[in-house]
Coordinates of C-alpha atoms in Angstrom, one line a residue:
Chain A
X26 CA 2.0 125.3 -26.8
X27 CA 4.7 123.4 -24.9
X28 CA 8.8 123.7 -24.4
X29 CA 9.0 120.1 -24.9
X30 CA 11.8 118.7 -22.6
X31 CA 13.6 122.2 -22.8
X32 CA 15.2 123.7 -21.1
X33 CA 17.5 120.7 -19.4
X34 CA 16.5 120.6 -15.2
X35 CA 20.5 121.0 -13.8
X36 CA 19.9 122.1 -10.0
X37 CA 22.6 123.9 -8.4
X38 CA 23.6 123.5 -4.7
X39 CA 22.6 126.1 -2.3
X40 CA 19.6 127.4 -4.0
X41 CA 15.9 126.9 -3.0
X42 CA 14.0 123.9 -3.7
X43 CA 11.0 125.5 -4.3
X44 CA 9.9 129.2 -5.2
X45 CA 6.4 130.7 -4.5
X46 CA 5.9 133.4 -7.6
X47 CA 3.6 136.3 -6.6
X48 CA 1.7 136.8 -9.6
X49 CA 1.0 140.6 -10.2
X50 CA -0.2 140.8 -13.8
X51 CA -3.9 141.1 -13.0
X52 CA -3.2 143.8 -10.7
X53 CA 0.0 145.7 -11.4
X54 CA -0.5 144.6 -14.7
X55 CA -3.6 145.9 -15.8
X56 CA -3.7 149.0 -13.8
X57 CA -1.6 151.4 -16.2
X58 CA -3.4 150.0 -19.5
X59 CA -5.0 152.7 -21.4
X60 CA -8.1 150.4 -22.8
X61 CA -10.9 149.5 -20.1
X62 CA -10.6 145.4 -19.6
X63 CA -13.8 144.2 -19.1
X64 CA -14.4 142.7 -15.7
X65 CA -15.3 139.1 -17.0
X66 CA -11.8 139.2 -19.0
X67 CA -9.9 140.0 -15.6
X68 CA -12.0 137.1 -13.8
X69 CA -11.2 134.9 -16.8
X70 CA -7.6 136.0 -16.9
X71 CA -7.3 135.2 -12.9
X72 CA -8.8 131.9 -13.1
X73 CA -6.5 130.7 -16.1
X74 CA -3.6 131.5 -13.8
X75 CA -5.2 129.6 -11.0
X76 CA -5.6 126.9 -13.9
X77 CA -1.7 127.3 -14.9
X78 CA -0.7 126.5 -11.3
X79 CA 0.1 130.0 -9.8
X80 CA -1.0 130.2 -5.9
X81 CA -0.5 133.7 -5.3
X82 CA -2.3 135.8 -7.3
X83 CA -2.8 139.6 -6.8
X84 CA -6.3 140.1 -7.8
X85 CA -7.0 143.8 -7.7
X86 CA -6.8 147.0 -5.9
X87 CA -9.0 149.2 -3.4
X88 CA -7.7 152.5 -4.8
X89 CA -9.9 155.1 -5.3
X90 CA -11.5 154.9 -8.9
X91 CA -10.4 158.7 -9.4
X92 CA -6.6 157.4 -9.4
X93 CA -6.7 154.0 -11.0
X94 CA -9.7 153.7 -12.7
X95 CA -8.9 150.7 -14.7
X96 CA -9.2 148.9 -11.4
X97 CA -12.3 150.6 -10.5
X98 CA -14.3 147.4 -10.7
X99 CA -12.7 145.9 -7.6
X100 CA -16.2 145.2 -5.7
X101 CA -17.5 143.4 -8.8
X102 CA -14.4 141.5 -9.5
X103 CA -13.5 139.8 -6.1
X104 CA -16.4 137.8 -5.4
X105 CA -16.1 136.5 -9.1
X106 CA -12.9 134.8 -8.1
X107 CA -13.3 134.6 -4.5
X108 CA -13.7 130.8 -4.2
X109 CA -10.7 129.8 -6.1
X110 CA -8.7 127.4 -4.1
X111 CA -5.2 129.9 -4.2
X112 CA -4.5 133.3 -2.4
X113 CA -5.9 136.6 -3.8
X114 CA -4.0 139.5 -2.1
X115 CA -5.5 143.0 -2.9
X116 CA -3.8 146.2 -2.4
X117 CA -5.2 148.7 0.0
X118 CA -3.9 152.1 -0.1
X119 CA -5.5 153.4 3.0
X120 CA -8.1 152.5 5.8
X121 CA -11.0 153.5 3.2
X122 CA -9.6 150.7 0.6
X123 CA -9.2 148.3 3.7
X124 CA -12.8 148.6 4.7
X125 CA -14.1 147.9 1.1
X126 CA -11.7 144.8 1.1
X127 CA -12.7 143.5 4.5
X128 CA -16.5 143.9 3.4
X129 CA -15.6 141.5 0.6
X130 CA -14.1 138.8 2.9
X131 CA -10.4 139.7 1.7
X132 CA -7.9 138.8 4.3
X133 CA -4.6 139.4 2.4
X134 CA -3.8 142.5 1.9
X135 CA -0.9 144.8 0.4
X136 CA 0.2 148.3 1.3
X137 CA 2.4 150.2 -1.4
X138 CA 5.2 152.3 0.5
X139 CA 8.2 154.3 -1.3
X140 CA 11.9 154.2 -0.1
X141 CA 12.3 157.7 -1.7
X142 CA 11.1 161.0 -0.9
X143 CA 10.3 161.7 -4.6
X144 CA 8.4 158.9 -5.4
X145 CA 6.6 159.0 -2.3
X146 CA 5.3 162.4 -3.3
X147 CA 4.7 161.9 -7.0
X148 CA 2.5 158.5 -6.0
X149 CA 1.4 159.4 -2.7
X150 CA 1.7 163.3 -2.4
X151 CA 3.1 162.6 1.1
X152 CA 6.8 162.1 2.5
X153 CA 8.2 158.8 3.1
X154 CA 7.0 159.1 6.9
X155 CA 3.5 160.7 6.5
X156 CA 3.0 157.6 4.1
X157 CA 4.0 155.2 6.8
X158 CA 1.8 156.9 9.4
X159 CA -1.1 156.4 6.6
X160 CA -0.4 152.6 6.7
X161 CA 0.3 152.2 10.0
X162 CA -3.9 152.0 10.8
X163 CA -4.3 149.9 7.8
X164 CA -1.8 147.1 8.8
X165 CA -2.6 146.8 12.0
X166 CA -6.5 146.8 11.7
X167 CA -6.0 144.0 9.0
X168 CA -4.0 142.1 11.3
X169 CA -6.5 142.3 14.1
X170 CA -8.7 140.7 11.4
X171 CA -6.3 137.7 11.4
X172 CA -5.1 138.9 8.1
X173 CA -1.8 138.8 6.2
X174 CA -0.1 141.7 4.9
X175 CA 2.3 142.3 2.4
X176 CA 4.5 145.9 2.4
X177 CA 5.5 146.9 -1.2
X178 CA 8.7 148.8 -1.2
X179 CA 9.0 150.7 -4.2
X180 CA 12.7 152.6 -5.6
X181 CA 14.8 150.2 -3.7
X182 CA 17.6 150.7 -5.9
X183 CA 17.0 153.7 -8.1
X184 CA 15.0 156.3 -8.7
X185 CA 14.4 158.4 -11.5
X186 CA 14.7 161.8 -9.8
X187 CA 17.4 161.0 -7.4
X188 CA 19.5 158.2 -8.9
X189 CA 20.9 155.3 -6.8
X190 CA 19.3 154.9 -3.5
X191 CA 21.3 154.3 -0.7
X192 CA 20.8 151.1 1.1
X193 CA 20.4 152.2 4.8
X194 CA 17.4 154.4 3.5
X195 CA 15.8 151.4 2.2
X196 CA 16.4 149.4 5.5
X197 CA 14.7 152.2 7.6
X198 CA 11.6 151.9 5.4
X199 CA 11.9 148.0 5.6
X200 CA 12.3 148.2 9.6
X201 CA 9.2 150.4 9.6
X202 CA 7.1 148.4 7.5
X203 CA 8.0 145.1 9.8
X204 CA 7.7 147.2 12.9
X205 CA 4.0 148.0 12.0
X206 CA 3.4 144.5 11.4
X207 CA 4.0 143.6 7.8
X208 CA 4.2 140.3 7.4
X209 CA 6.2 140.2 4.0
X210 CA 8.0 143.0 2.3
X211 CA 8.2 143.3 -1.6
X212 CA 11.4 145.0 -2.9
X213 CA 10.8 146.9 -6.0
X214 CA 13.3 147.7 -8.5
X215 CA 10.6 150.0 -9.9
X216 CA 12.6 151.3 -12.6
X217 CA 14.7 148.2 -13.5
X218 CA 18.3 149.6 -12.9
X219 CA 19.5 147.1 -10.4
X220 CA 22.3 144.8 -10.8
X221 CA 23.2 141.5 -9.1
X222 CA 25.7 143.1 -6.8
X223 CA 23.4 145.8 -5.5
X224 CA 20.5 143.1 -4.7
X225 CA 23.2 141.2 -2.6
X226 CA 24.2 144.4 -1.0
X227 CA 20.6 145.2 0.2
X228 CA 19.7 141.6 1.1
X229 CA 22.9 141.6 3.2
X230 CA 21.8 144.7 5.1
X231 CA 18.4 143.5 5.5
X232 CA 20.2 140.4 7.0
X233 CA 22.1 142.5 9.4
X234 CA 19.2 144.3 10.6
X235 CA 17.4 141.1 11.6
X236 CA 14.7 141.0 9.0
X237 CA 14.3 137.4 7.9
X238 CA 14.8 136.1 4.4
X239 CA 11.7 134.2 4.4
X240 CA 9.8 137.3 5.0
X241 CA 11.2 139.0 1.6
X242 CA 10.2 139.1 -2.0
X243 CA 11.8 140.7 -4.8
X244 CA 10.1 142.5 -7.5
X245 CA 12.3 143.0 -10.5
X246 CA 11.5 144.9 -13.9
X247 CA 13.1 144.3 -17.0
X248 CA 13.7 147.8 -18.1
X249 CA 17.4 146.9 -18.8
X250 CA 17.1 143.4 -19.3
X251 CA 18.4 142.8 -15.6
X252 CA 15.9 141.1 -13.9
X253 CA 16.4 137.5 -14.1
X254 CA 20.2 138.0 -13.4
X255 CA 19.0 140.2 -10.0
X256 CA 16.6 137.2 -9.3
X257 CA 19.3 134.6 -9.5
X258 CA 21.4 136.6 -7.0
X259 CA 18.2 136.8 -4.8
X260 CA 17.7 133.0 -5.4
X261 CA 21.6 132.4 -4.2
X262 CA 20.6 134.8 -1.3
X263 CA 18.2 132.4 0.0
X264 CA 15.2 134.6 -1.1
X265 CA 12.1 131.8 -2.1
X266 CA 9.4 134.4 -3.3
X267 CA 9.2 136.6 -6.5
X268 CA 7.2 138.7 -8.0
X269 CA 6.6 138.6 -11.8
X270 CA 3.8 139.4 -14.3
X271 CA 2.3 137.1 -16.9
X272 CA 3.4 137.8 -20.2
X273 CA 5.4 140.7 -18.4
X274 CA 2.3 143.0 -18.6
X275 CA 2.5 146.3 -16.9
X276 CA 5.3 148.2 -15.5
X277 CA 5.8 151.5 -13.9
X278 CA 4.3 154.8 -15.6
X279 CA 7.6 156.7 -14.2
X280 CA 10.1 154.4 -15.8
X281 CA 10.1 155.6 -19.5
X282 CA 10.5 152.4 -21.4
X283 CA 8.2 149.7 -23.3
X284 CA 9.3 147.0 -20.7
X285 CA 8.2 146.7 -17.1
X286 CA 7.3 143.7 -15.0
X287 CA 9.8 140.5 -14.9
X288 CA 7.7 138.0 -17.0
X289 CA 6.3 135.1 -15.2
X290 CA 7.1 133.0 -18.1
X291 CA 10.9 133.8 -18.4
X292 CA 11.4 133.2 -14.6
X293 CA 9.5 129.8 -14.9
X294 CA 11.7 128.8 -17.7
X295 CA 15.1 129.6 -15.6
X296 CA 13.6 127.8 -12.3
X297 CA 12.7 124.6 -14.4
X298 CA 16.0 125.0 -15.8
X299 CA 17.5 125.1 -12.5
X300 CA 15.3 122.2 -11.0
X301 CA 13.1 124.7 -8.6
X302 CA 9.6 123.6 -8.1
X303 CA 6.9 126.4 -8.6
X304 CA 3.9 124.4 -9.7
X305 CA 3.6 126.0 -12.6
X306 CA 2.8 124.5 -16.2
X307 CA 4.7 126.9 -18.6
X308 CA 2.5 125.5 -21.5
X309 CA -0.7 126.7 -19.8
X310 CA 1.0 129.8 -18.5
X311 CA 2.0 130.8 -22.0
X312 CA -1.2 130.2 -23.7
X313 CA -2.6 132.3 -21.0
X314 CA -0.5 135.2 -21.8
X315 CA -1.2 134.8 -25.6
X316 CA -4.7 134.9 -24.7
X317 CA -4.7 138.1 -22.8
X318 CA -2.2 139.8 -25.5
X319 CA -5.3 139.3 -27.7
X320 CA -7.7 140.7 -25.6
X321 CA -5.2 143.7 -25.2
X322 CA -4.5 143.9 -28.9
X323 CA -0.7 143.7 -28.5
X324 CA 2.0 141.2 -28.3
X325 CA 3.7 140.0 -24.9
X326 CA 6.9 141.4 -24.4
X327 CA 8.0 138.3 -22.7
X328 CA 10.8 136.4 -24.7
X329 CA 9.8 133.1 -23.5
X330 CA 6.2 133.4 -24.7
X331 CA 7.4 135.0 -28.1
X332 CA 9.7 131.9 -28.7
X333 CA 7.1 129.3 -27.3
X334 CA 4.1 131.0 -29.2
X335 CA 5.8 131.3 -32.2
X336 CA 6.8 127.6 -32.5
X337 CA 3.1 126.9 -32.7
X338 CA 2.7 128.9 -36.0
Chain B
X30 CA 22.5 159.5 -24.8
X31 CA 24.0 158.6 -21.3
X32 CA 22.8 156.3 -18.6
X33 CA 23.6 159.0 -15.7
X34 CA 24.7 157.9 -12.5
X35 CA 22.9 154.6 -12.9
X36 CA 23.5 151.6 -12.1
X37 CA 25.3 152.0 -9.2
X38 CA 28.4 150.2 -9.2
X39 CA 28.2 147.2 -6.5
X40 CA 31.2 144.8 -6.9
X41 CA 30.8 141.4 -5.9
X42 CA 33.4 139.4 -4.3
X43 CA 35.0 136.6 -6.4
X44 CA 33.6 138.1 -10.0
X45 CA 36.6 139.0 -12.5
X46 CA 37.8 142.4 -12.3
X47 CA 37.7 143.1 -15.8
X48 CA 35.6 141.2 -18.7
X49 CA 36.7 141.2 -22.3
X50 CA 33.8 141.7 -24.7
X51 CA 33.8 140.0 -28.1
X52 CA 31.5 141.9 -30.1
X53 CA 29.9 140.1 -32.9
X54 CA 27.3 142.4 -34.1
X55 CA 29.2 143.0 -37.3
X56 CA 29.4 139.6 -38.6
X57 CA 27.1 137.2 -36.6
X58 CA 24.5 140.4 -36.4
X59 CA 24.6 141.1 -40.0
X60 CA 25.0 137.6 -41.5
X61 CA 21.2 137.1 -41.3
X62 CA 20.0 140.3 -42.5
X63 CA 17.6 140.3 -45.5
X64 CA 18.6 143.6 -46.5
X65 CA 21.8 144.1 -48.1
X66 CA 24.1 146.3 -45.9
X67 CA 26.6 148.8 -47.8
X68 CA 30.1 147.7 -47.3
X69 CA 30.6 151.3 -46.1
X70 CA 28.0 151.2 -43.5
X71 CA 29.4 148.0 -42.3
X72 CA 32.9 149.8 -42.1
X73 CA 31.3 153.0 -40.0
X74 CA 29.8 150.2 -37.8
X75 CA 32.7 148.9 -36.9
X76 CA 34.7 152.2 -36.5
X77 CA 32.1 153.2 -34.1
X78 CA 32.1 150.2 -32.3
X79 CA 35.7 150.7 -31.7
X80 CA 35.5 154.2 -30.7
X81 CA 32.9 153.3 -27.9
X82 CA 35.6 151.1 -26.5
X83 CA 35.3 147.5 -27.7
X84 CA 38.4 146.0 -28.4
X85 CA 37.5 142.6 -29.9
X86 CA 35.3 143.3 -32.9
X87 CA 34.3 140.2 -35.3
X88 CA 34.6 141.8 -38.5
X89 CA 33.2 139.2 -41.2
X90 CA 33.5 136.0 -42.7
X91 CA 35.4 134.7 -45.3
X92 CA 32.8 132.1 -46.4
X93 CA 31.5 131.4 -49.7
X94 CA 29.2 134.4 -51.0
X95 CA 26.7 131.7 -52.0
X96 CA 26.1 130.8 -48.4
X97 CA 26.2 134.2 -46.8
X98 CA 25.7 136.5 -49.3
X99 CA 25.4 139.2 -47.0
X100 CA 28.8 138.9 -46.2
X101 CA 30.2 138.8 -49.8
X102 CA 32.0 141.9 -49.3
X103 CA 34.9 140.5 -47.1
X104 CA 37.7 141.2 -49.2
X105 CA 36.6 145.0 -49.5
X106 CA 35.6 145.6 -46.0
X107 CA 38.4 144.2 -44.1
X108 CA 41.3 146.6 -45.7
X109 CA 38.7 149.6 -44.7
X110 CA 39.2 148.9 -41.0
X111 CA 42.4 146.8 -40.8
X112 CA 44.3 149.8 -39.2
X113 CA 42.0 150.5 -36.4
X114 CA 43.6 149.8 -33.2
X115 CA 41.9 146.6 -32.1
X116 CA 41.4 143.1 -32.6
X117 CA 39.3 142.0 -35.7
X118 CA 38.8 138.5 -35.9
X119 CA 37.2 137.0 -39.1
X120 CA 35.4 133.7 -39.6
X121 CA 36.9 131.3 -41.9
X122 CA 34.9 128.1 -42.7
X123 CA 37.8 126.4 -44.7
X124 CA 40.9 126.2 -46.3
X125 CA 40.0 128.3 -49.1
X126 CA 38.4 130.9 -46.5
X127 CA 41.7 131.0 -44.9
X128 CA 43.5 131.6 -47.9
X129 CA 41.9 134.8 -48.2
X130 CA 41.7 136.0 -45.0
X131 CA 45.5 135.7 -44.8
X132 CA 46.0 137.2 -48.2
X133 CA 44.2 140.1 -46.6
X134 CA 46.8 140.2 -43.2
X135 CA 44.2 138.9 -41.2
X136 CA 45.9 136.9 -38.4
X137 CA 42.9 136.1 -36.0
X138 CA 40.4 133.9 -37.2
X139 CA 37.6 131.4 -36.2
X140 CA 36.1 128.1 -37.2
X141 CA 32.6 127.0 -36.4
X142 CA 31.7 123.8 -35.1
X143 CA 28.8 122.2 -34.0
X144 CA 28.3 119.9 -30.8
X145 CA 25.6 118.1 -32.3
X146 CA 25.1 115.7 -35.1
X147 CA 21.8 117.6 -36.6
X148 CA 23.3 120.9 -36.6
X149 CA 26.6 119.8 -38.3
X150 CA 24.2 118.4 -41.0
X151 CA 22.1 121.1 -41.4
X152 CA 24.9 123.8 -41.0
X153 CA 27.9 122.1 -42.7
X154 CA 26.4 119.3 -44.4
X155 CA 29.0 116.9 -42.7
X156 CA 28.9 114.8 -39.4
X157 CA 30.4 116.3 -36.3
X158 CA 33.6 114.6 -36.9
X159 CA 34.0 115.5 -40.8
X160 CA 33.6 119.2 -39.5
X161 CA 36.6 118.6 -37.2
X162 CA 38.6 116.9 -40.1
X163 CA 38.1 120.0 -42.3
X164 CA 39.0 122.3 -39.8
X165 CA 42.2 120.6 -38.9
X166 CA 44.5 122.1 -41.7
X167 CA 42.7 125.5 -41.0
X168 CA 43.8 125.6 -37.6
X169 CA 47.3 124.1 -38.0
X170 CA 48.1 126.5 -40.9
X171 CA 46.8 129.4 -39.3
X172 CA 48.8 128.4 -36.2
X173 CA 52.1 128.2 -38.3
X174 CA 51.4 131.7 -39.7
X175 CA 51.6 133.1 -36.2
X176 CA 47.7 133.4 -35.8
X177 CA 45.1 133.0 -33.2
X178 CA 42.2 130.8 -34.0
X179 CA 38.7 130.9 -31.9
X180 CA 36.9 127.6 -32.1
X181 CA 33.1 128.7 -32.0
X182 CA 31.1 125.2 -30.8
X183 CA 27.2 125.8 -31.4
X184 CA 24.4 123.9 -29.7
X185 CA 26.4 123.6 -26.5
X186 CA 23.1 123.3 -24.2
X187 CA 20.0 122.4 -26.7
X188 CA 19.3 121.6 -30.1
X189 CA 16.0 122.2 -32.1
X190 CA 16.3 118.6 -33.4
X191 CA 17.8 116.5 -30.5
X192 CA 16.9 118.8 -27.6
X193 CA 19.1 118.7 -24.4
X194 CA 22.7 118.4 -25.3
X195 CA 24.6 115.8 -22.9
X196 CA 27.6 117.5 -21.4
X197 CA 29.9 115.1 -22.3
X198 CA 28.9 115.1 -26.0
X199 CA 30.1 119.0 -25.7
X200 CA 33.2 118.2 -23.8
X201 CA 34.4 115.8 -26.2
X202 CA 34.3 118.2 -29.0
X203 CA 36.1 120.8 -27.0
X204 CA 38.8 118.4 -26.6
X205 CA 39.2 118.1 -30.0
X206 CA 39.2 121.7 -31.0
X207 CA 41.9 122.2 -28.4
X208 CA 43.7 119.3 -29.5
X209 CA 44.2 120.7 -33.0
X210 CA 45.3 124.0 -31.6
X211 CA 42.3 126.3 -30.9
X212 CA 43.6 129.1 -28.2
X213 CA 39.8 130.0 -27.6
X214 CA 36.6 128.2 -27.2
X215 CA 33.0 130.1 -27.8
X216 CA 30.4 128.2 -26.0
X217 CA 27.3 128.6 -28.1
X218 CA 24.1 128.6 -26.8
X219 CA 22.9 128.9 -30.4
X220 CA 19.1 128.2 -29.5
X221 CA 18.7 130.3 -26.1
X222 CA 17.6 127.3 -24.1
X223 CA 20.7 127.3 -21.4
X224 CA 20.0 128.1 -17.8
X225 CA 22.5 129.1 -14.8
X226 CA 23.0 125.2 -13.5
X227 CA 23.3 123.9 -17.0
X228 CA 26.1 126.6 -17.7
X229 CA 27.8 125.8 -14.1
X230 CA 28.0 121.9 -15.1
X231 CA 29.3 122.4 -18.5
X232 CA 31.9 124.6 -17.2
X233 CA 32.8 122.4 -14.2
X234 CA 33.1 119.6 -16.7
X235 CA 35.4 121.6 -18.8
X236 CA 37.5 122.1 -15.6
X237 CA 37.6 118.4 -15.0
X238 CA 38.7 117.9 -18.7
X239 CA 41.7 120.5 -17.9
X240 CA 40.5 123.0 -20.6
X241 CA 41.5 126.4 -18.6
X242 CA 38.8 128.6 -18.0
X243 CA 41.1 131.7 -19.3
X244 CA 40.7 129.5 -23.0
X245 CA 36.8 129.8 -22.7
X246 CA 34.1 132.2 -23.9
X247 CA 30.6 132.1 -23.4
X248 CA 27.7 132.9 -26.4
X249 CA 24.2 133.2 -24.8
X250 CA 21.1 134.1 -26.9
X251 CA 18.4 136.0 -25.5
X252 CA 15.6 133.7 -27.3
X253 CA 14.1 132.9 -23.6
X254 CA 15.3 136.0 -21.6
X255 CA 18.3 133.9 -19.9
X256 CA 21.2 135.4 -21.6
X257 CA 22.2 137.9 -18.5
X258 CA 21.5 135.1 -15.9
X259 CA 23.5 132.9 -17.7
X260 CA 26.4 135.0 -18.0
X261 CA 26.6 136.3 -14.4
X262 CA 26.7 132.2 -13.4
X263 CA 29.6 132.0 -16.0
X264 CA 31.3 134.9 -14.3
X265 CA 30.9 133.4 -11.1
X266 CA 32.7 130.3 -12.7
X267 CA 35.6 132.5 -13.5
X268 CA 34.9 133.3 -17.4
X269 CA 36.2 136.3 -18.8
X270 CA 35.5 136.6 -22.3
X271 CA 31.6 137.3 -23.0
X272 CA 30.4 137.3 -26.8
X273 CA 27.7 140.1 -27.4
X274 CA 26.2 141.8 -30.4
X275 CA 25.5 145.4 -30.3
X276 CA 21.8 146.3 -30.1
X277 CA 21.1 142.4 -30.0
X278 CA 21.5 142.3 -33.7
X279 CA 21.4 138.9 -35.1
X280 CA 20.8 135.3 -34.0
X281 CA 20.2 132.0 -35.4
X282 CA 18.0 131.3 -38.4
X283 CA 17.3 128.0 -36.7
X284 CA 15.9 129.3 -33.4
X285 CA 12.4 130.5 -34.7
X286 CA 12.1 133.5 -32.2
X287 CA 12.5 137.4 -32.8
X288 CA 15.6 137.6 -30.3
X289 CA 19.0 136.2 -30.7
X290 CA 22.3 137.4 -29.5
X291 CA 22.8 138.9 -25.8
X292 CA 23.1 142.6 -26.7
X293 CA 26.1 144.3 -25.7
X294 CA 24.3 147.3 -24.0
X295 CA 22.5 144.9 -21.6
X296 CA 25.5 143.2 -20.9
X297 CA 27.5 146.5 -19.9
X298 CA 24.7 147.7 -17.9
X299 CA 25.3 144.5 -15.5
X300 CA 29.1 144.8 -15.6
X301 CA 28.9 148.4 -15.0
X302 CA 26.6 147.4 -11.9
X303 CA 29.1 144.7 -10.9
X304 CA 31.9 147.2 -10.8
X305 CA 33.7 144.8 -14.0
X306 CA 35.4 147.1 -16.3
X307 CA 35.1 146.4 -19.6
X308 CA 36.3 149.9 -21.0
X309 CA 33.2 150.3 -23.1
X310 CA 31.2 153.9 -23.2
X311 CA 27.7 152.8 -22.7
X312 CA 26.6 155.9 -24.3
X313 CA 28.2 155.7 -27.3
X314 CA 27.7 152.0 -27.7
X315 CA 24.1 152.7 -27.4
X316 CA 23.9 155.9 -29.8
X317 CA 26.1 153.3 -32.4
X318 CA 23.4 150.7 -31.9
X319 CA 20.6 153.4 -32.6
X320 CA 22.3 154.6 -35.4
X321 CA 22.6 151.0 -36.9
X322 CA 18.9 150.4 -36.3
X323 CA 18.4 153.2 -38.5
X324 CA 20.4 151.8 -41.1
X325 CA 18.7 148.7 -40.7
X326 CA 15.0 150.5 -40.6
X327 CA 13.7 148.5 -37.3
X328 CA 14.2 149.0 -33.8
X329 CA 16.9 147.3 -31.6
X330 CA 15.7 144.5 -29.7
X331 CA 18.0 145.5 -26.6
X332 CA 16.2 146.5 -23.3
X333 CA 18.8 149.0 -22.4
X334 CA 18.9 150.5 -26.0
X335 CA 15.4 151.1 -25.9
X336 CA 15.2 152.5 -22.3
X337 CA 18.2 154.7 -22.9
X338 CA 17.3 156.0 -26.3
X339 CA 13.7 156.4 -25.1
X340 CA 14.9 159.0 -22.3
X341 CA 16.5 161.2 -25.1
X342 CA 12.7 161.5 -26.5

């Protein structure tokens, strides 16, 4: 299962030489699965992702099992993959989650904020500012332990209840997350409605706010097929961290569509064509997604996975 | 079935104010269908596309029925839609096809050339130059009748037998098609392997050859999910004609994948977000694709069609 000599690599001046992919399939991808995925399968998935060359693999979430039962095995899973030579960030929703993560030796953690009041209420049962107040001690304690903190920010472009989200509203929450100590922000288009001009407008506003582009990642959903075009716009602005999910696993339960996260394979195809180094072996990654799709009993929504795996038949 | 206030329109400096969509669903989309689509359904499809605001709708092909039996009803179909206030180009593979088209009053025609020897052989049973020689009298006679001629050029980026296609090889055939009188060229990524840098490289080489960007259209396939990112790169280069297929219908039988043409809806979503005028009503277009999918008995592969139609349920 290889892509042969295709795509041809034709670099474009002004784009980054290297992109770091923040792989979210094992956490964001699996958290909404209806079926329970055995812990050993999750561990094997993470091992295969690492073997395919991914270097940042979000492993799980230390959320209360009542809210995300699919990831209730975090304590069992994390030690099974902890010795892999890759970064394994974990989501921590609050101080209790941080305690659990720190106890296992995790030092790369992520919090999950919202740019809109409606989603903060739906997802966290708090206002935006109440959620930020909850994250404050999480971030400061993680930093005090020598950790690295990523701040996810969801609904950065549109919200299913509120419609288009004003750029200044997003910038304000980014500022707050940076001020409390987040090393990195992940700008989420949770319902997939962003287009390239909107992406550019937000990144330009964050420049003006003095938030360095090196501290930004982008997290696009492919609900309307826009994720790669938006990624291109972000690369043209200097972004070098891109979130993606192997095989296109997962998505947002509030975005009523069959498709969710940008598929890592579709991203790697474009980056390979642009001559941008990711360190990822596309054949091994595609094989991993085909294997995971078999575990889940349904095909990958990734166009690249479908095209490359079809060639083998 | 509407997109509500989304996406938010955020224009980008340097992009065109208006894009003309060359809708290929009725011809390119339906020609590979296994099921026979009744002529009245095709006519209704074209009428609905026009009502949704599309102004260039490729109607059918005057190819020999032995090769494309799905379009054997061209003589019946064309007069049924001929009075619509839109451009209705038709494909003509040779002089016999041109005779049939001219007899019905068609004056916008298209020929279908190949950038590679392998595809010329597979599709036309000729060398590239033999095919060009066959088109020469077709183009000159159409022009003598006051017609407008589009030259499709397939396999502009990669070929399933030959791999990546060198840019100069594509430029040579573009030059030949222009020299014989083609008003417009459509640059086809028939197997969907192009990436934005490759698109830019071909467009830059065509600039250097003196072929005006106004005479170029782009025709991307979404086999690897790259079509919209490639379209963005083409818009950034000044291209204002983009081929797409309502609902993502059709594709190339030589590209072994479930997905083919860029879906018109996914394109319109991006253009609307970029504040680029297309004249298309996205709600009406999506409803048309949902209706056509019902006629064909299978769902649209367009992500936008799926997302918008799901919202209605």
